[in-house]
Coordinates of C-alpha atoms and ligand atoms in Angstrom, one line a residue:
M1 CA 21.4 4.6 16.0
S2 CA 19.1 1.6 16.3
T3 CA 16.5 0.8 13.7
N4 CA 12.9 0.9 14.7
R5 CA 10.5 -1.6 13.4
V6 CA 7.2 -0.3 11.9
Q7 CA 4.5 -2.9 11.9
I8 CA 2.6 -3.4 8.6
F9 CA -1.1 -3.9 9.2
D10 CA -2.7 -5.0 5.9
T11 CA -6.4 -4.2 5.4
T12 CA -6.7 -5.2 1.7
L13 CA -9.2 -7.9 2.8
R14 CA -11.3 -5.5 4.9
D15 CA -11.0 -1.8 3.9
G16 CA -9.8 -2.8 0.4
E17 CA -12.6 -5.3 -0.2
Q18 CA -15.3 -2.8 0.8
V19 CA -14.8 -1.1 -2.6
P20 CA -17.6 -1.7 -5.1
G21 CA -16.6 -4.3 -7.7
C22 CA -13.8 -5.7 -5.5
K23 CA -15.7 -8.3 -3.6
L24 CA -13.8 -11.5 -3.1
N25 CA -15.1 -15.0 -2.3
T26 CA -13.5 -17.0 0.6
E27 CA -11.3 -19.0 -1.8
Q28 CA -9.8 -15.8 -3.2
K29 CA -9.4 -14.2 0.2
L30 CA -7.4 -17.3 1.3
I31 CA -5.1 -17.0 -1.7
I32 CA -4.4 -13.4 -0.9
A33 CA -4.1 -14.0 2.9
E34 CA -1.5 -16.7 2.2
R35 CA 0.5 -14.3 0.0
L36 CA 0.3 -11.5 2.6
D37 CA 1.7 -13.9 5.2
L38 CA 4.5 -14.8 2.8
L39 CA 5.1 -11.1 2.1
G40 CA 5.8 -10.6 5.8
V41 CA 3.0 -8.3 6.9
D42 CA 2.6 -8.2 10.7
V43 CA -1.2 -8.1 10.8
I44 CA -3.9 -9.2 8.4
E45 CA -7.2 -7.5 8.9
A46 CA -9.2 -10.5 7.6
G47 CA -12.7 -8.9 7.6
F48 CA -15.7 -7.5 9.5
P49 CA -17.2 -10.8 10.8
I50 CA -20.6 -9.4 11.8
S51 CA -21.2 -7.9 8.4
S52 CA -22.2 -11.1 6.6
P53 CA -22.0 -14.9 7.0
G54 CA -19.6 -15.0 4.1
D55 CA -17.2 -12.5 5.7
F56 CA -17.5 -14.4 9.1
N57 CA -16.6 -17.6 7.3
S58 CA -13.6 -16.0 5.6
V59 CA -12.2 -14.7 8.9
V60 CA -12.6 -18.3 10.3
E61 CA -10.8 -19.9 7.4
I62 CA -8.0 -17.2 7.2
S63 CA -7.5 -17.7 11.0
K64 CA -6.9 -21.4 10.4
L65 CA -4.6 -20.8 7.5
V66 CA -2.3 -17.9 8.5
K67 CA 1.0 -19.1 10.1
N68 CA 2.9 -15.9 11.0
A69 CA 0.8 -12.8 11.0
T70 CA -1.6 -11.7 13.6
V71 CA -5.2 -12.1 12.3
C72 CA -7.5 -9.3 13.1
G73 CA -11.3 -8.8 12.9
L74 CA -13.1 -5.4 12.8
T75 CA -16.1 -4.5 15.0
R76 CA -18.1 -1.5 16.0
A77 CA -18.3 -0.7 19.7
N78 CA -21.1 -3.2 20.6
K79 CA -21.3 -6.6 22.1
K80 CA -22.9 -8.4 19.1
D81 CA -20.0 -7.3 16.8
I82 CA -17.4 -8.2 19.4
D83 CA -19.0 -11.7 20.0
A84 CA -18.9 -12.3 16.2
A85 CA -15.3 -11.3 15.9
A86 CA -14.2 -13.4 18.9
A87 CA -16.0 -16.4 17.5
A88 CA -14.5 -15.9 14.0
L89 CA -11.0 -15.5 15.4
K90 CA -11.2 -18.6 17.5
Y91 CA -8.6 -20.6 15.4
A92 CA -6.1 -17.7 15.0
K93 CA -2.7 -18.3 16.5
T94 CA -2.4 -14.7 17.4
P95 CA -5.9 -13.0 17.2
R96 CA -6.6 -9.3 17.5
I97 CA -10.0 -7.6 17.9
H98 CA -10.2 -4.1 16.2
T99 CA -13.0 -2.2 17.9
G100 CA -13.8 1.5 18.0
I101 CA -16.2 4.4 17.5
G102 CA -16.3 7.8 15.9
T103 CA -14.8 10.6 18.0
S104 CA -15.1 13.7 15.8
E105 CA -17.8 16.3 16.5
S106 CA -19.5 15.4 13.3
H107 CA -19.6 11.7 14.1
I108 CA -20.7 12.2 17.7
K109 CA -23.5 14.6 16.7
F110 CA -24.8 13.2 13.4
K111 CA -23.8 9.5 13.4
F112 CA -24.5 8.7 17.1
N113 CA -26.7 11.6 18.2
S114 CA -24.6 11.4 21.4
S115 CA -22.3 13.3 23.7
P116 CA -18.5 13.2 24.1
E117 CA -18.9 11.6 27.6
K118 CA -21.2 8.9 26.3
I119 CA -18.8 8.1 23.5
I120 CA -15.9 7.6 26.0
E121 CA -18.1 5.3 28.0
R122 CA -19.0 3.2 24.9
A123 CA -15.3 3.1 23.9
K124 CA -14.2 1.9 27.3
D125 CA -17.0 -0.7 27.5
A126 CA -16.1 -2.1 24.1
V127 CA -12.4 -2.5 24.9
K128 CA -13.1 -4.1 28.2
Y129 CA -15.6 -6.5 26.7
A130 CA -13.2 -7.4 23.8
K131 CA -10.5 -8.0 26.4
T132 CA -12.5 -10.8 27.9
F133 CA -11.9 -12.8 24.6
V134 CA -8.4 -11.9 23.5
E135 CA -5.4 -10.1 24.8
D136 CA -4.5 -7.9 21.8
I137 CA -7.1 -5.1 21.4
E138 CA -6.8 -2.4 18.8
F139 CA -9.0 0.6 19.3
Y140 CA -9.9 3.0 16.4
A141 CA -11.0 6.5 17.0
E142 CA -12.9 6.9 13.7
D143 CA -12.4 10.3 12.0
A144 CA -9.5 11.1 14.4
G145 CA -8.2 13.3 11.6
R146 CA -10.9 15.8 12.3
T147 CA -11.1 15.1 16.1
D148 CA -10.0 17.8 18.5
N149 CA -6.6 16.7 19.9
A150 CA -7.4 17.3 23.5
F151 CA -10.6 15.1 23.3
L152 CA -8.7 12.5 21.3
A153 CA -6.0 12.3 24.0
K154 CA -8.7 11.8 26.6
V155 CA -10.3 8.9 24.6
C156 CA -6.9 7.4 24.1
E157 CA -6.0 7.5 27.8
E158 CA -9.3 5.9 28.8
V159 CA -9.1 3.0 26.3
I160 CA -5.5 2.4 27.4
K161 CA -6.7 2.0 31.0
S162 CA -9.4 -0.3 29.7
G163 CA -6.8 -2.6 28.1
A164 CA -6.2 -1.4 24.5
T165 CA -2.8 -2.5 23.2
V166 CA -2.8 -0.6 19.9
L167 CA -4.4 2.9 19.2
N168 CA -5.5 3.5 15.6
I169 CA -5.7 7.2 14.7
P170 CA -7.6 7.1 11.4
D171 CA -7.7 10.0 9.0
T172 CA -11.0 8.5 7.9
T173 CA -11.9 11.2 5.4
G174 CA -8.4 11.8 4.1
Y175 CA -8.5 15.5 5.2
C176 CA -5.3 16.1 7.1
L177 CA -2.1 17.6 5.8
P178 CA 1.1 15.7 6.6
E179 CA 2.3 18.3 9.1
E180 CA -1.1 18.2 10.8
Y181 CA -1.3 14.4 11.0
G182 CA 2.3 14.2 12.2
A183 CA 1.6 16.8 14.9
K184 CA -1.5 14.9 16.0
I185 CA 0.6 11.7 16.6
K186 CA 3.3 13.8 18.4
Y187 CA 0.6 15.4 20.6
L188 CA -0.7 12.0 21.6
K189 CA 2.8 10.8 22.3
E190 CA 3.4 13.8 24.6
N191 CA 0.0 14.1 26.3
V192 CA -1.5 10.6 26.8
K193 CA -0.7 8.8 30.1
G194 CA 0.3 5.2 29.4
I195 CA 1.1 5.9 25.7
E196 CA 4.5 4.3 26.1
N197 CA 2.8 0.9 26.7
V198 CA 0.9 0.9 23.4
I199 CA 1.5 1.1 19.7
L200 CA 0.2 4.1 17.8
S201 CA -1.1 3.2 14.4
C202 CA -1.7 5.4 11.2
H203 CA -4.7 4.6 9.1
C204 CA -4.9 7.2 6.3
H205 CA -7.3 7.6 3.4
N206 CA -6.3 9.1 0.1
D207 CA -9.1 11.6 -0.7
L208 CA -6.6 14.4 -1.3
G209 CA -3.8 12.1 -2.5
L210 CA -2.0 12.4 0.9
A211 CA -2.5 9.0 2.5
T212 CA 1.1 7.9 2.0
A213 CA 2.6 11.2 3.0
N214 CA 0.4 11.3 6.1
S215 CA 1.4 7.8 7.1
I216 CA 5.1 8.6 6.8
A217 CA 4.6 11.8 8.8
G218 CA 2.9 9.6 11.4
V219 CA 5.8 7.2 11.8
Q220 CA 8.3 10.1 11.8
N221 CA 6.4 11.4 14.8
G222 CA 6.3 8.2 16.8
A223 CA 3.6 5.9 15.4
R224 CA 4.9 2.3 14.9
Q225 CA 2.2 0.7 12.8
I226 CA 0.9 1.6 9.3
E227 CA -2.5 0.4 8.1
C228 CA -2.4 0.0 4.4
T229 CA -3.6 -2.0 1.4
I230 CA -2.0 -3.6 -1.7
N231 CA -2.2 -1.1 -4.6
G232 CA -3.8 1.5 -2.2
I233 CA -7.2 -0.1 -2.9
G234 CA -9.9 1.1 -0.4
E235 CA -13.0 3.3 0.2
R236 CA -13.4 6.2 -2.2
A237 CA -9.9 7.3 -3.3
G238 CA -8.4 4.4 -1.4
N239 CA -6.1 3.8 1.6
T240 CA -2.3 4.1 2.0
A241 CA -0.6 1.9 -0.5
L242 CA 1.5 -0.8 1.3
E243 CA 4.1 -0.9 -1.5
E244 CA 4.7 2.8 -1.3
V245 CA 5.2 3.2 2.5
V246 CA 7.4 0.1 2.6
M247 CA 9.7 1.3 -0.2
I248 CA 9.8 4.8 1.2
L249 CA 11.2 3.4 4.5
K250 CA 13.6 1.1 2.6
Q251 CA 14.9 3.9 0.3
H252 CA 15.4 6.3 3.2
P253 CA 17.5 4.3 5.6
Y254 CA 18.5 7.4 7.6
L255 CA 15.0 7.5 9.0
N256 CA 15.9 4.3 10.9
L257 CA 12.5 2.8 10.3
D258 CA 12.3 -0.7 9.0
T259 CA 9.6 -3.2 8.1
N260 CA 9.5 -7.0 7.9
I261 CA 8.3 -7.0 4.2
N262 CA 10.1 -9.1 1.6
T263 CA 10.0 -6.3 -1.0
Q264 CA 10.9 -8.7 -3.8
L265 CA 7.4 -10.0 -3.6
L266 CA 5.7 -6.6 -4.0
F267 CA 5.2 -6.7 -7.8
D268 CA 3.8 -10.2 -7.9
T269 CA 1.5 -9.5 -4.9
S270 CA 0.2 -6.4 -6.6
Q271 CA -0.6 -8.4 -9.7
L272 CA -2.3 -11.1 -7.7
V273 CA -4.6 -8.6 -6.0
Q274 CA -5.3 -6.8 -9.3
Q275 CA -6.2 -10.2 -10.9
H276 CA -8.6 -11.2 -8.1
M277 CA -10.2 -7.9 -7.4
G278 CA -10.6 -7.1 -11.1
I279 CA -9.1 -3.6 -10.8
T280 CA -6.0 -2.7 -12.8
V281 CA -3.7 0.0 -11.3
Q282 CA -2.9 3.0 -13.4
P283 CA 0.4 2.6 -15.5
N284 CA 2.0 5.4 -13.6
K285 CA 1.2 3.9 -10.1
A286 CA 4.3 4.3 -7.9
V287 CA 6.4 1.1 -7.3
V288 CA 4.1 -1.4 -9.1
G289 CA 2.6 0.4 -12.1
D290 CA 3.6 -0.8 -15.6
N291 CA 5.6 2.5 -16.2
A292 CA 7.2 2.6 -12.8
F293 CA 10.5 1.5 -14.3
A294 CA 9.9 2.4 -17.9
H295 CA 11.9 5.2 -19.6
S296 CA 10.6 6.8 -22.7
S297 CA 12.1 10.2 -23.3
G298 CA 15.4 10.4 -25.1
I299 CA 17.2 12.3 -22.4
H300 CA 16.2 9.9 -19.7
Q301 CA 16.9 6.8 -21.8
D302 CA 20.4 8.0 -22.6
G303 CA 21.1 8.5 -18.9
V304 CA 19.6 5.1 -17.8
I305 CA 21.6 3.2 -20.5
K306 CA 24.8 4.9 -19.2
N307 CA 23.9 4.3 -15.6
R308 CA 20.5 3.2 -14.2
E309 CA 20.9 5.4 -11.1
T310 CA 20.7 8.6 -13.2
Y311 CA 16.9 8.3 -13.4
E312 CA 16.0 5.5 -11.0
I313 CA 16.0 5.8 -7.2
M314 CA 15.0 2.1 -6.7
N315 CA 16.4 -1.0 -8.1
P316 CA 13.5 -2.7 -10.0
E317 CA 14.7 -6.1 -8.7
D318 CA 14.1 -5.0 -5.1
V319 CA 10.4 -4.9 -5.8
G320 CA 10.4 -8.0 -8.0
V321 CA 10.5 -6.4 -11.4
T322 CA 13.2 -8.1 -13.6
E323 CA 14.6 -5.0 -15.2
S324 CA 13.9 -1.4 -16.3
S325 CA 12.5 -1.0 -19.7
I326 CA 13.4 1.3 -22.5
V327 CA 10.2 2.2 -24.4
L328 CA 10.7 3.4 -27.9
T329 CA 8.5 6.3 -29.0
A330 CA 8.9 9.3 -31.3
R331 CA 10.6 11.0 -28.2
S332 CA 13.3 8.4 -28.0
G333 CA 16.9 9.2 -29.1
R334 CA 19.6 7.3 -31.0
A335 CA 21.1 5.8 -27.8
A336 CA 17.8 4.0 -27.0
L337 CA 17.3 2.8 -30.5
A338 CA 20.9 1.4 -30.7
Y339 CA 20.4 -0.2 -27.2
R340 CA 17.1 -2.0 -28.2
A341 CA 18.5 -3.0 -31.6
K342 CA 21.6 -4.5 -29.9
N343 CA 19.3 -6.5 -27.6
L344 CA 17.7 -7.9 -30.8
G345 CA 21.2 -8.8 -32.2
Y346 CA 21.9 -5.8 -34.4
E347 CA 25.2 -4.1 -33.6
L348 CA 24.6 -0.9 -35.5
T349 CA 27.7 1.2 -36.5
K350 CA 27.4 5.0 -36.3
I351 CA 26.8 5.3 -40.0
E352 CA 24.1 2.6 -39.9
L353 CA 22.4 4.3 -36.9
D354 CA 22.4 7.6 -38.9
K355 CA 20.5 5.7 -41.6
V356 CA 18.1 3.9 -39.4
Y357 CA 17.2 6.7 -37.0
P358 CA 15.2 8.9 -39.4
E359 CA 13.3 5.8 -40.6
F360 CA 12.6 4.9 -37.0
L361 CA 11.2 8.4 -36.4
N362 CA 8.9 8.0 -39.4
F363 CA 7.6 4.8 -38.0
A364 CA 7.3 6.2 -34.4
D365 CA 5.3 9.2 -35.6
K366 CA 2.7 6.8 -36.8
K367 CA 2.6 4.5 -33.8
K368 CA 2.3 5.0 -30.1
E369 CA 5.1 2.6 -29.3
I370 CA 7.7 0.8 -31.4
E371 CA 7.8 -2.9 -30.8
D372 CA 10.6 -5.4 -31.5
Q373 CA 8.9 -6.5 -34.8
D374 CA 9.0 -2.8 -36.0
I375 CA 12.7 -2.6 -35.4
H376 CA 13.3 -5.7 -37.6
E377 CA 11.1 -4.1 -40.2
I378 CA 12.9 -0.7 -40.0
I379 CA 16.3 -2.3 -40.3
K380 CA 15.1 -4.4 -43.3
V381 CA 13.8 -1.2 -45.0
C382 CA 17.2 0.4 -44.5
E383 CA 18.9 -2.6 -46.1
I384 CA 21.5 -3.2 -43.4
L385 CA 20.5 -6.7 -42.6
K386 CA 24.2 -7.7 -43.1
T387 CA 25.1 -6.7 -39.6
K388 CA 22.4 -8.9 -38.0
V389 CA 24.0 -11.4 -35.6
E390 CA 21.9 -14.2 -34.3
A391 CA 20.6 -13.3 -30.9
Ligands
LIG1 O1 -11.2 4.7 7.9 C1 -11.5 4.3 9.1 O2 -11.7 5.1 10.0 C2 -11.7 2.9 9.2 C3 -11.9 2.4 10.6 C4 -13.1 1.5 10.7 C5 -10.7 1.8 11.2 O3 -11.5 2.1 8.3
LIG2 ZN1 -10.5 3.1 6.6

């Protein structure tokens, strides 16, 4: 069976940067854009050019810098926004305009005080106008997650006729369940004329912690682009985390879905974004958190020391983490203590370990975590320095 390529559309610099406190200056955006290009993302959403002169300038500079990825600018469905995006993307080797409008009942009624028919007209006009500037037009049906499928299909069909090349189906409010989101993509694949000529894209938010699951359900049902951010940064509870979807597809080869991402750069890229955005991910963050490859309970440590695969489904080196770590706490067992002591040059015999272990537990009950220095101290207290070999 042939492998299908899933395009990775990174929106760290647009949806991610909208987060309070995460604002980046142009120089920082350029550093991140260059890294994203190196990482192998297919599309970089560089910003929302009409939103501010600074964002406009960032999109211009990113367009000049990026060598491989498509550079994309966001707009609403109006000429002024589209003019700004087209001007900002002038220097991009492969530009894309991302335009769209809300399609759910709530958006049509409360945001636009409009009607479904008028929304379709605005959508078509926006795509046609954007098409006069660039070939590659992505259309987003905002709040598609809560949009009636039959109406969504109608919108999709019309914007395809108007020239859209990619259809973004955002679960803007993070409301959908994976089955529901997957079924929505399937429905569009089966009911929209011309759908075979465009790429369907998943853009999921994480309000209920389902962004990653929904994006995977989307590609399992025929979508071929995932919109995501490094560390899952984004509006409210965030967007789909790039590192999560990429590693899910890599670790489940039977899905026959692949990306262009150099996964060994994931950890460093996560660190780079944390550093510039000033937001630290939680230690238990999947793939890139400090504890993602750290083992602290005795049972797990014993298993990992015998064979890493007993408790790890990913090789840390595949995401750019040098090795798994054995964290010593009061829950650790003898195997872990002997292992860490050995790394420090102490080959403990069984008798020595029996002597050191109770002392280790005394120390560990007083501290959250036992450091290398503590191990030297414990061994000294137990008077078995004679076995120390220079590391
Ligand atoms: O969440 C969303 O609907 C968006 C669109 C603007 C693409 O970010
Ligand atoms: Zn979004």
